RNA sequence: GCUGACGUAGCUCAACUGGUAGAGCAGCGGUUUUGUAAACCGCAGGUUAAGGGUUCGAGUCCCUUCGUCAGCUCCA
């Protein structure tokens, strides 16, 4: 005999008794009318479900309202259905693909004969408003496979999906008004709960992400619980757009990419080159203090070298084509522009006998390498074909791995944490199924990496099976000033190349041993890192990196000579300074310096010229100014540069 | 590489359905000598990405190539 009542547990531990067959919506109603109205979905034993589904005895239930982070995913998933509902009304023959929630929004893929235009999007968005106004309930049904196929006879993509479902999987379909979709759910109770949404753009997307399959048309949108959230999100997009390094790079005259030179190739203008130079100088100082040795190797090498390293068979797609041999060389000798430096650094290692006492040997080179990235992937400085890697290869004994990794993480902390003030995260990627080297070697290597991570006391995540076939690695991830995640340093162990090149050192036992190799980059590439810095600082670099550090502004022509003397004093202290001696108003000069994001303006009027002082205005500080003797100003700036301060000290 | 959109002065953008390529800023010249985010007047600046085609006539329509952008795929 079925029980007449069920008992469920609420998040606060209290229990509630409901009639058998009661749904989560009933539970919300039983708790209070306010909650019933606000309820969007329910979390039953940890799984998010529709409100309309019946509860069973003994479950733990949490009613999700718009306060719950997971409710947003439900809202967005339902928004995707509303989008598809609208598209089907306007384009009845559109075949439907997938429509999941994603970070900040949702998308839905459609197979249509012609791509959507911006005008289509506007029409679809208007139709979506009708669908939400109609407030259709989302109705869930569980069906068997045959029934599911019958319902989607006209949707080949859905049929394919049904065929992929395992025999034990529950097949559910959701209906909202005129639209039926194969979908696991859950959904908000009705389309009327979706109020604040916006379609963003449409673009092609391969069916199931497979470039050999047909291309569908994907429409992206965003949805939020409140108007404020939606507007804040749109403002965030706008903020990101204003920080775009491609825009700022042009405005601040940092670099260009020119058709005459080629796509993906960065032309560093003097100001961008100064940022690049300061970063190089910094990292070179850091590593030279830590026992690294600088090397320089050629941009092109015989192709044979990359054959031996094993790159060519695997990597050829990303390499530029071979060049013919030089005059006097056999015809079959070909050259390649290098896509990486490791083989050449290995040859330096192998150029003489090495003793165990010499290890670790750390060879570093900030080198330009070239990779023939597919044209569609190029993106400003962030994805390029000419890369300046701050590369190094460390050759060491297995038992030295832990200590070396510890020291590498120290550099990571110095650069990312201390110097740039970034909160970063470390990801440890361990052995994949298909791998090189013995389990014992991997055991030791992985243990060594974990030892180092633990000794540093930093938190890290383990990506099981995420390592390369030739060794485990640690990746550094961090967030920028507006919360976006970036990939930074990478530290990669390698058992493969020492093998291929038969590298050796002589051990204390007077016998040959094989060293381990570490590939590592701290910035990654200067292109990407500078691109990141531009966006992170919105072009307002800290003093030590600023291409122009001080602009001296004489108020009238009479003070130009005094201004030049100030500039001379600054320049003598190693500061990058420019005198704006144009016959424009002070207002104009200030505006110009601000728009060029110069950290300091030093105003020299008659008073300052007579007193040997400057009126200092810091970038972005408005009218707040401080009058300082020139020597004091110089002293403070030098200190700010030396300490690589992130914020102005004046 | 794929799909779509786009490419006009150094920059940002105009030019109705094909009918004389314009403006602001920047630049240059002059006037002004300025006290904390744009002084005033003037001048110059273009093979409309490149090449081909249709047309009496092409920035505008068609084709090819190059490039950019949004994604997909790939990645430091």
PDB file of C-alpha atoms (C1' of nucleotides) in Angstrom, chain A residues 115 201 206 209 211 215 217 220 246 259 263 374-377 383-384 487 525 528 555-557 583 585-588 590-591 594 606-608 615 617 623 625, chain B residues 1-5 7 10-12 25-28 30-40 49-50 65-76:
ATOM      1  CA  UNK A 115      22.983  32.237 -42.270  1.00  0.00           C
ATOM      2  CA  UNK A 201      25.680  37.612 -32.325  1.00  0.00           C
ATOM      3  CA  UNK A 206      30.579  22.854 -36.678  1.00  0.00           C
ATOM      4  CA  UNK A 209      32.559  20.734 -32.824  1.00  0.00           C
ATOM      5  CA  UNK A 211      35.324  20.396 -38.555  1.00  0.00           C
ATOM      6  CA  UNK A 215      28.427  23.864 -40.217  1.00  0.00           C
ATOM      7  CA  UNK A 217      24.479  28.613 -37.433  1.00  0.00           C
ATOM      8  CA  UNK A 220      24.581  33.584 -28.878  1.00  0.00           C
ATOM      9  CA  UNK A 246      44.135  46.002 -30.461  1.00  0.00           C
ATOM     10  CA  UNK A 259      49.121  43.702 -44.444  1.00  0.00           C
ATOM     11  CA  UNK A 263      49.100  38.516 -40.586  1.00  0.00           C
ATOM     12  CA  UNK A 374      45.743  28.811 -39.058  1.00  0.00           C
ATOM     13  CA  UNK A 375      44.585  32.156 -40.341  1.00  0.00           C
ATOM     14  CA  UNK A 376      41.255  32.090 -38.522  1.00  0.00           C
ATOM     15  CA  UNK A 377      42.891  31.716 -35.138  1.00  0.00           C
ATOM     16  CA  UNK A 383      47.555  34.739 -31.075  1.00  0.00           C
ATOM     17  CA  UNK A 384      50.373  35.394 -33.510  1.00  0.00           C
ATOM     18  CA  UNK A 487      47.253  31.280 -19.278  1.00  0.00           C
ATOM     19  CA  UNK A 525      55.503  34.969 -25.124  1.00  0.00           C
ATOM     20  CA  UNK A 528      50.736  37.595 -25.491  1.00  0.00           C
ATOM     21  CA  UNK A 555      52.768  76.683 -19.186  1.00  0.00           C
ATOM     22  CA  UNK A 556      54.077  79.305 -21.578  1.00  0.00           C
ATOM     23  CA  UNK A 557      57.038  79.632 -23.933  1.00  0.00           C
ATOM     24  CA  UNK A 583      52.408  76.464 -28.066  1.00  0.00           C
ATOM     25  CA  UNK A 585      47.221  75.739 -23.690  1.00  0.00           C
ATOM     26  CA  UNK A 586      48.038  73.875 -20.503  1.00  0.00           C
ATOM     27  CA  UNK A 587      44.576  72.326 -20.642  1.00  0.00           C
ATOM     28  CA  UNK A 588      45.308  70.908 -24.041  1.00  0.00           C
ATOM     29  CA  UNK A 590      47.169  67.885 -19.890  1.00  0.00           C
ATOM     30  CA  UNK A 591      44.424  66.310 -21.914  1.00  0.00           C
ATOM     31  CA  UNK A 594      46.155  61.901 -20.021  1.00  0.00           C
ATOM     32  CA  UNK A 606      56.616  80.881 -13.665  1.00  0.00           C
ATOM     33  CA  UNK A 607      56.391  80.040  -9.942  1.00  0.00           C
ATOM     34  CA  UNK A 608      58.006  76.618 -10.417  1.00  0.00           C
ATOM     35  CA  UNK A 615      53.753  70.900  -9.960  1.00  0.00           C
ATOM     36  CA  UNK A 617      49.971  65.713 -11.511  1.00  0.00           C
ATOM     37  CA  UNK A 623      43.375  68.333 -10.156  1.00  0.00           C
ATOM     38  CA  UNK A 625      48.596  68.058  -7.441  1.00  0.00           C
TER      39      UNK A 625
ATOM     40  C1'   G B   1      41.288  26.091 -42.593  1.00  0.00           C
ATOM     41  C1'   C B   2      35.591  26.662 -42.288  1.00  0.00           C
ATOM     42  C1'   U B   3      30.881  30.024 -42.016  1.00  0.00           C
ATOM     43  C1'   G B   4      29.250  34.946 -42.068  1.00  0.00           C
ATOM     44  C1'   A B   5      29.990  40.236 -41.852  1.00  0.00           C
ATOM     45  C1'   G B   7      37.530  46.994 -45.678  1.00  0.00           C
ATOM     46  C1'   G B  10      47.149  58.803 -40.030  1.00  0.00           C
ATOM     47  C1'   C B  11      42.489  57.830 -36.518  1.00  0.00           C
ATOM     48  C1'   U B  12      36.924  57.699 -35.844  1.00  0.00           C
ATOM     49  C1'   C B  25      40.263  64.713 -34.542  1.00  0.00           C
ATOM     50  C1'   A B  26      45.464  64.233 -35.612  1.00  0.00           C
ATOM     51  C1'   G B  27      49.306  66.774 -39.077  1.00  0.00           C
ATOM     52  C1'   C B  28      51.324  71.425 -41.260  1.00  0.00           C
ATOM     53  C1'   G B  30      49.793  81.548 -38.895  1.00  0.00           C
ATOM     54  C1'   U B  31      47.615  84.221 -34.675  1.00  0.00           C
ATOM     55  C1'   U B  32      47.460  83.499 -29.387  1.00  0.00           C
ATOM     56  C1'   U B  33      51.442  82.896 -24.266  1.00  0.00           C
ATOM     57  C1'   U B  34      47.971  80.281 -21.872  1.00  0.00           C
ATOM     58  C1'   G B  35      47.848  77.575 -14.204  1.00  0.00           C
ATOM     59  C1'   U B  36      45.312  71.563 -14.346  1.00  0.00           C
ATOM     60  C1'   A B  37      41.096  67.147 -19.587  1.00  0.00           C
ATOM     61  C1'   A B  38      40.226  70.192 -26.336  1.00  0.00           C
ATOM     62  C1'   A B  39      42.208  78.565 -27.877  1.00  0.00           C
ATOM     63  C1'   C B  40      41.216  80.766 -32.941  1.00  0.00           C
ATOM     64  C1'   A B  49      42.362  47.095 -49.745  1.00  0.00           C
ATOM     65  C1'   A B  50      44.305  45.031 -54.704  1.00  0.00           C
ATOM     66  C1'   U B  65      42.818  37.687 -54.323  1.00  0.00           C
ATOM     67  C1'   C B  66      44.554  39.940 -49.730  1.00  0.00           C
ATOM     68  C1'   G B  67      43.322  41.556 -44.933  1.00  0.00           C
ATOM     69  C1'   U B  68      40.187  42.547 -40.491  1.00  0.00           C
ATOM     70  C1'   C B  69      36.234  41.129 -37.171  1.00  0.00           C
ATOM     71  C1'   A B  70      32.624  37.422 -34.683  1.00  0.00           C
ATOM     72  C1'   G B  71      32.583  32.441 -33.835  1.00  0.00           C
ATOM     73  C1'   C B  72      33.923  27.041 -34.888  1.00  0.00           C
ATOM     74  C1'   U B  73      38.395  24.136 -34.944  1.00  0.00           C
ATOM     75  C1'   C B  74      43.378  24.738 -32.940  1.00  0.00           C
ATOM     76  C1'   C B  75      46.719  27.032 -29.240  1.00  0.00           C
ATOM     77  C1'   A B  76      51.988  30.233 -25.989  1.00  0.00           C
TER      78        A B  76
END
